[in-house]
Amino acid sequence: DAAAAVAQLQDRVRELSQELDDERNETSRLSEESAKLTELVSEKERLLLEAAELMQEAQRHYETQRERAEALLSERTDAVVASENLRSQMQDAAERHNFETQELSTTIERLRAENDRLANEIEELSGDQAPRSRVDEQPSAASTAAAAAAVAEEARGAGGGGAAP
C-alpha cells in the first residue's frame, strides 16, 4: 500500500511539476507580452507627442498663412479701389476733353461762318471776286487743333475765360 501511495504521490508531484512548468511558461509569455505592450505604449506616447508638436507647427503655419492672405486681400482691395478711382478720373478727364473739343469745334465753325459772311460782305462791297478755296476746304487735324488753340487763346485774352458757343 505504501508503494501505491508513493506512486500516487509521485504522479501528483509530476502533475504539479507539469502545472508549475506550464504556469512558468505562461508567466514568461505574459511577461514578454507585457514588455511588448509597454514598448508599444511608449512608442504610441512618443508618436502622440510628435503629433502634438506637428499640430502646433501646423497651427502656427496656418496662422501665418491666414495673416498673409488677409494682408494680400487688403492690398488687393486697396488696388481695386485705386484702380476704380483712376478709371473714374480718366473718364472725367476724357469727358472734359470731349466737351472742350466740341466747344472748340463749335467756335471754329462759328468763326468760319463769320469769316465766310465777312468775305461775302467784303466781296459785295468791293465788287471783287476773292478766292475762297481755303475757306471751302476741309482743314487737317493739325490745322484744326492749331485754330482751336488760337481761338481759345483769343477767348482767354478777351477776358472771357473760355470760348463762347
mmCIF file of C-alpha atoms in Angstrom:
data_model
loop_
_atom_site.group_PDB
_atom_site.id
_atom_site.type_symbol
_atom_site.label_atom_id
_atom_site.label_comp_id
_atom_site.label_asym_id
_atom_site.label_seq_id
_atom_site.Cartn_x
_atom_site.Cartn_y
_atom_site.Cartn_z
ATOM 1 C CA ASP A 1 0.000 0.000 0.000
ATOM 2 C CA ALA A 2 2.785 2.267 0.782
ATOM 3 C CA ALA A 3 4.268 1.663 -2.665
ATOM 4 C CA ALA A 4 0.944 2.624 -4.242
ATOM 5 C CA ALA A 5 0.748 5.761 -2.099
ATOM 6 C CA VAL A 6 4.296 6.714 -3.101
ATOM 7 C CA ALA A 7 3.479 6.060 -6.761
ATOM 8 C CA GLN A 8 0.350 8.152 -6.397
ATOM 9 C CA LEU A 9 2.330 10.923 -4.714
ATOM 10 C CA GLN A 10 4.976 10.741 -7.444
ATOM 11 C CA ASP A 11 2.232 11.073 -10.088
ATOM 12 C CA ARG A 12 0.819 14.013 -8.193
ATOM 13 C CA VAL A 13 4.298 15.612 -7.948
ATOM 14 C CA ARG A 14 4.738 15.129 -11.704
ATOM 15 C CA GLU A 15 1.322 16.712 -12.356
ATOM 16 C CA LEU A 16 2.126 19.592 -10.059
ATOM 17 C CA SER A 17 5.586 19.936 -11.671
ATOM 18 C CA GLN A 18 3.920 19.959 -15.077
ATOM 19 C CA GLU A 19 1.393 22.585 -13.895
ATOM 20 C CA LEU A 20 4.280 24.566 -12.388
ATOM 21 C CA ASP A 21 6.175 24.396 -15.701
ATOM 22 C CA ASP A 22 3.010 25.434 -17.549
ATOM 23 C CA GLU A 23 2.500 28.330 -15.105
ATOM 24 C CA ARG A 24 6.164 29.366 -15.535
ATOM 25 C CA ASN A 25 5.790 29.233 -19.324
ATOM 26 C CA GLU A 26 2.539 31.240 -19.109
ATOM 27 C CA THR A 27 4.175 33.780 -16.777
ATOM 28 C CA SER A 28 7.147 34.068 -19.138
ATOM 29 C CA ARG A 29 4.825 34.510 -22.118
ATOM 30 C CA LEU A 30 2.774 37.133 -20.248
ATOM 31 C CA SER A 31 5.977 38.938 -19.194
ATOM 32 C CA GLU A 32 7.123 39.056 -22.836
ATOM 33 C CA GLU A 33 3.690 40.212 -23.942
ATOM 34 C CA SER A 34 3.636 42.843 -21.176
ATOM 35 C CA ALA A 35 7.085 44.084 -22.235
ATOM 36 C CA LYS A 36 5.945 44.290 -25.856
ATOM 37 C CA LEU A 37 2.797 46.168 -24.834
ATOM 38 C CA THR A 38 4.835 48.542 -22.661
ATOM 39 C CA GLU A 39 7.152 49.166 -25.603
ATOM 40 C CA LEU A 40 4.132 49.711 -27.863
ATOM 41 C CA VAL A 41 2.567 52.152 -25.369
ATOM 42 C CA SER A 42 5.878 54.027 -25.137
ATOM 43 C CA GLU A 43 6.059 54.223 -28.938
ATOM 44 C CA LYS A 44 2.444 55.473 -29.087
ATOM 45 C CA GLU A 45 3.213 58.136 -26.453
ATOM 46 C CA ARG A 46 6.245 59.253 -28.462
ATOM 47 C CA LEU A 47 4.129 59.393 -31.623
ATOM 48 C CA LEU A 48 1.412 61.359 -29.814
ATOM 49 C CA LEU A 49 3.987 63.883 -28.572
ATOM 50 C CA GLU A 50 5.399 64.170 -32.092
ATOM 51 C CA ALA A 51 1.879 64.575 -33.495
ATOM 52 C CA ALA A 52 1.150 67.325 -30.944
ATOM 53 C CA GLU A 53 4.329 69.161 -31.982
ATOM 54 C CA LEU A 54 3.369 68.799 -35.649
ATOM 55 C CA MET A 55 -0.126 70.103 -34.901
ATOM 56 C CA GLN A 56 1.339 73.140 -33.121
ATOM 57 C CA GLU A 57 3.663 73.788 -36.050
ATOM 58 C CA ALA A 58 0.771 73.372 -38.480
ATOM 59 C CA GLN A 59 -1.323 75.793 -36.402
ATOM 60 C CA ARG A 60 1.487 78.384 -36.453
ATOM 61 C CA HIS A 61 1.864 77.903 -40.215
ATOM 62 C CA TYR A 62 -1.900 78.226 -40.676
ATOM 63 C CA GLU A 63 -1.969 81.456 -38.644
ATOM 64 C CA THR A 64 0.934 82.876 -40.646
ATOM 65 C CA GLN A 65 -0.727 81.980 -43.946
ATOM 66 C CA ARG A 66 -4.100 83.327 -42.776
ATOM 67 C CA GLU A 67 -2.488 86.649 -41.791
ATOM 68 C CA ARG A 68 -0.671 86.767 -45.119
ATOM 69 C CA ALA A 69 -3.889 86.016 -47.012
ATOM 70 C CA GLU A 70 -5.685 88.780 -45.106
ATOM 71 C CA ALA A 71 -2.869 91.224 -45.884
ATOM 72 C CA LEU A 72 -2.944 90.256 -49.575
ATOM 73 C CA LEU A 73 -6.721 90.596 -49.664
ATOM 74 C CA SER A 74 -6.434 94.039 -48.098
ATOM 75 C CA GLU A 75 -3.765 95.034 -50.642
ATOM 76 C CA ARG A 76 -5.933 93.686 -53.459
ATOM 77 C CA THR A 77 -8.939 95.625 -52.196
ATOM 78 C CA ASP A 78 -6.847 98.806 -51.966
ATOM 79 C CA ALA A 79 -5.556 98.211 -55.500
ATOM 80 C CA VAL A 80 -9.098 97.686 -56.831
ATOM 81 C CA VAL A 81 -10.272 100.898 -55.140
ATOM 82 C CA ALA A 82 -7.269 102.803 -56.523
ATOM 83 C CA SER A 83 -7.933 101.354 -59.968
ATOM 84 C CA GLU A 84 -11.590 102.377 -59.819
ATOM 85 C CA ASN A 85 -10.606 105.887 -58.694
ATOM 86 C CA LEU A 86 -8.086 106.161 -61.525
ATOM 87 C CA ARG A 87 -10.644 104.863 -64.041
ATOM 88 C CA SER A 88 -13.153 107.443 -62.791
ATOM 89 C CA GLN A 89 -10.569 110.237 -63.045
ATOM 90 C CA MET A 90 -9.623 109.120 -66.558
ATOM 91 C CA GLN A 91 -13.284 109.017 -67.569
ATOM 92 C CA ASP A 92 -13.843 112.515 -66.141
ATOM 93 C CA ALA A 93 -10.766 113.811 -67.973
ATOM 94 C CA ALA A 94 -11.948 112.203 -71.226
ATOM 95 C CA GLU A 95 -15.411 113.727 -70.833
ATOM 96 C CA ARG A 96 -13.867 117.156 -70.121
ATOM 97 C CA HIS A 97 -11.613 116.779 -73.157
ATOM 98 C CA ASN A 98 -14.544 115.768 -75.363
ATOM 99 C CA PHE A 99 -16.600 118.715 -74.120
ATOM 100 C CA GLU A 100 -13.738 121.154 -74.703
ATOM 101 C CA THR A 101 -13.159 119.672 -78.172
ATOM 102 C CA GLN A 102 -16.851 120.117 -79.002
ATOM 103 C CA GLU A 103 -16.763 123.703 -77.741
ATOM 104 C CA LEU A 104 -13.684 124.422 -79.865
ATOM 105 C CA SER A 105 -15.256 122.777 -82.911
ATOM 106 C CA THR A 106 -18.400 124.841 -82.443
ATOM 107 C CA THR A 107 -16.323 128.003 -82.093
ATOM 108 C CA ILE A 108 -14.306 127.133 -85.207
ATOM 109 C CA GLU A 109 -17.496 126.527 -87.183
ATOM 110 C CA ARG A 110 -18.943 129.805 -85.908
ATOM 111 C CA LEU A 111 -15.742 131.641 -86.849
ATOM 112 C CA ARG A 112 -15.720 130.004 -90.298
ATOM 113 C CA ALA A 113 -19.293 131.078 -90.850
ATOM 114 C CA GLU A 114 -18.381 134.569 -89.673
ATOM 115 C CA ASN A 115 -15.326 134.533 -91.961
ATOM 116 C CA ASP A 116 -17.492 133.433 -94.906
ATOM 117 C CA ARG A 117 -20.049 136.120 -94.099
ATOM 118 C CA LEU A 118 -17.330 138.786 -93.841
ATOM 119 C CA ALA A 119 -15.681 137.550 -97.052
ATOM 120 C CA ASN A 120 -19.054 137.736 -98.823
ATOM 121 C CA GLU A 121 -19.670 141.174 -97.388
ATOM 122 C CA ILE A 122 -16.210 142.399 -98.475
ATOM 123 C CA GLU A 123 -16.814 140.877 -101.895
ATOM 124 C CA GLU A 124 -20.142 142.665 -102.208
ATOM 125 C CA LEU A 125 -18.684 145.945 -101.010
ATOM 126 C CA SER A 126 -15.588 145.837 -103.173
ATOM 127 C CA GLY A 127 -17.088 144.113 -106.141
ATOM 128 C CA ASP A 128 -14.036 141.817 -106.264
ATOM 129 C CA GLN A 129 -14.086 138.096 -106.530
ATOM 130 C CA ALA A 130 -11.877 136.888 -103.627
ATOM 131 C CA PRO A 131 -10.523 133.362 -103.899
ATOM 132 C CA ARG A 132 -12.420 131.191 -101.397
ATOM 133 C CA SER A 133 -10.606 127.895 -101.895
ATOM 134 C CA ARG A 134 -9.018 127.874 -98.423
ATOM 135 C CA VAL A 135 -12.301 128.636 -96.678
ATOM 136 C CA ASP A 136 -14.176 125.889 -98.516
ATOM 137 C CA GLU A 137 -11.546 123.159 -97.926
ATOM 138 C CA GLN A 138 -11.759 120.731 -95.039
ATOM 139 C CA PRO A 139 -8.933 121.558 -92.608
ATOM 140 C CA SER A 140 -6.466 118.938 -91.475
ATOM 141 C CA ALA A 141 -6.437 117.743 -87.859
ATOM 142 C CA ALA A 142 -3.273 119.752 -87.190
ATOM 143 C CA SER A 143 -4.735 122.968 -88.617
ATOM 144 C CA THR A 144 -7.977 122.391 -86.707
ATOM 145 C CA ALA A 145 -6.052 121.902 -83.471
ATOM 146 C CA ALA A 146 -3.955 125.000 -84.151
ATOM 147 C CA ALA A 147 -7.064 127.023 -84.943
ATOM 148 C CA ALA A 148 -8.766 125.735 -81.798
ATOM 149 C CA ALA A 149 -5.747 126.727 -79.713
ATOM 150 C CA ALA A 150 -5.715 130.170 -81.300
ATOM 151 C CA VAL A 151 -9.437 130.637 -80.665
ATOM 152 C CA ALA A 152 -9.047 129.507 -77.073
ATOM 153 C CA GLU A 153 -6.123 131.874 -76.583
ATOM 154 C CA GLU A 154 -8.076 134.708 -78.185
ATOM 155 C CA ALA A 155 -11.034 133.997 -75.905
ATOM 156 C CA ARG A 156 -8.784 133.975 -72.842
ATOM 157 C CA GLY A 157 -7.124 137.197 -73.971
ATOM 158 C CA ALA A 158 -10.515 138.821 -74.397
ATOM 159 C CA GLY A 159 -11.256 138.086 -70.731
ATOM 160 C CA GLY A 160 -13.954 135.538 -71.463
ATOM 161 C CA GLY A 161 -12.063 132.712 -69.807
ATOM 162 C CA GLY A 162 -13.396 130.330 -72.449
ATOM 163 C CA ALA A 163 -14.803 130.144 -75.932
ATOM 164 C CA ALA A 164 -18.320 131.361 -76.486
ATOM 165 C CA PRO A 165 -20.638 128.990 -78.406
#
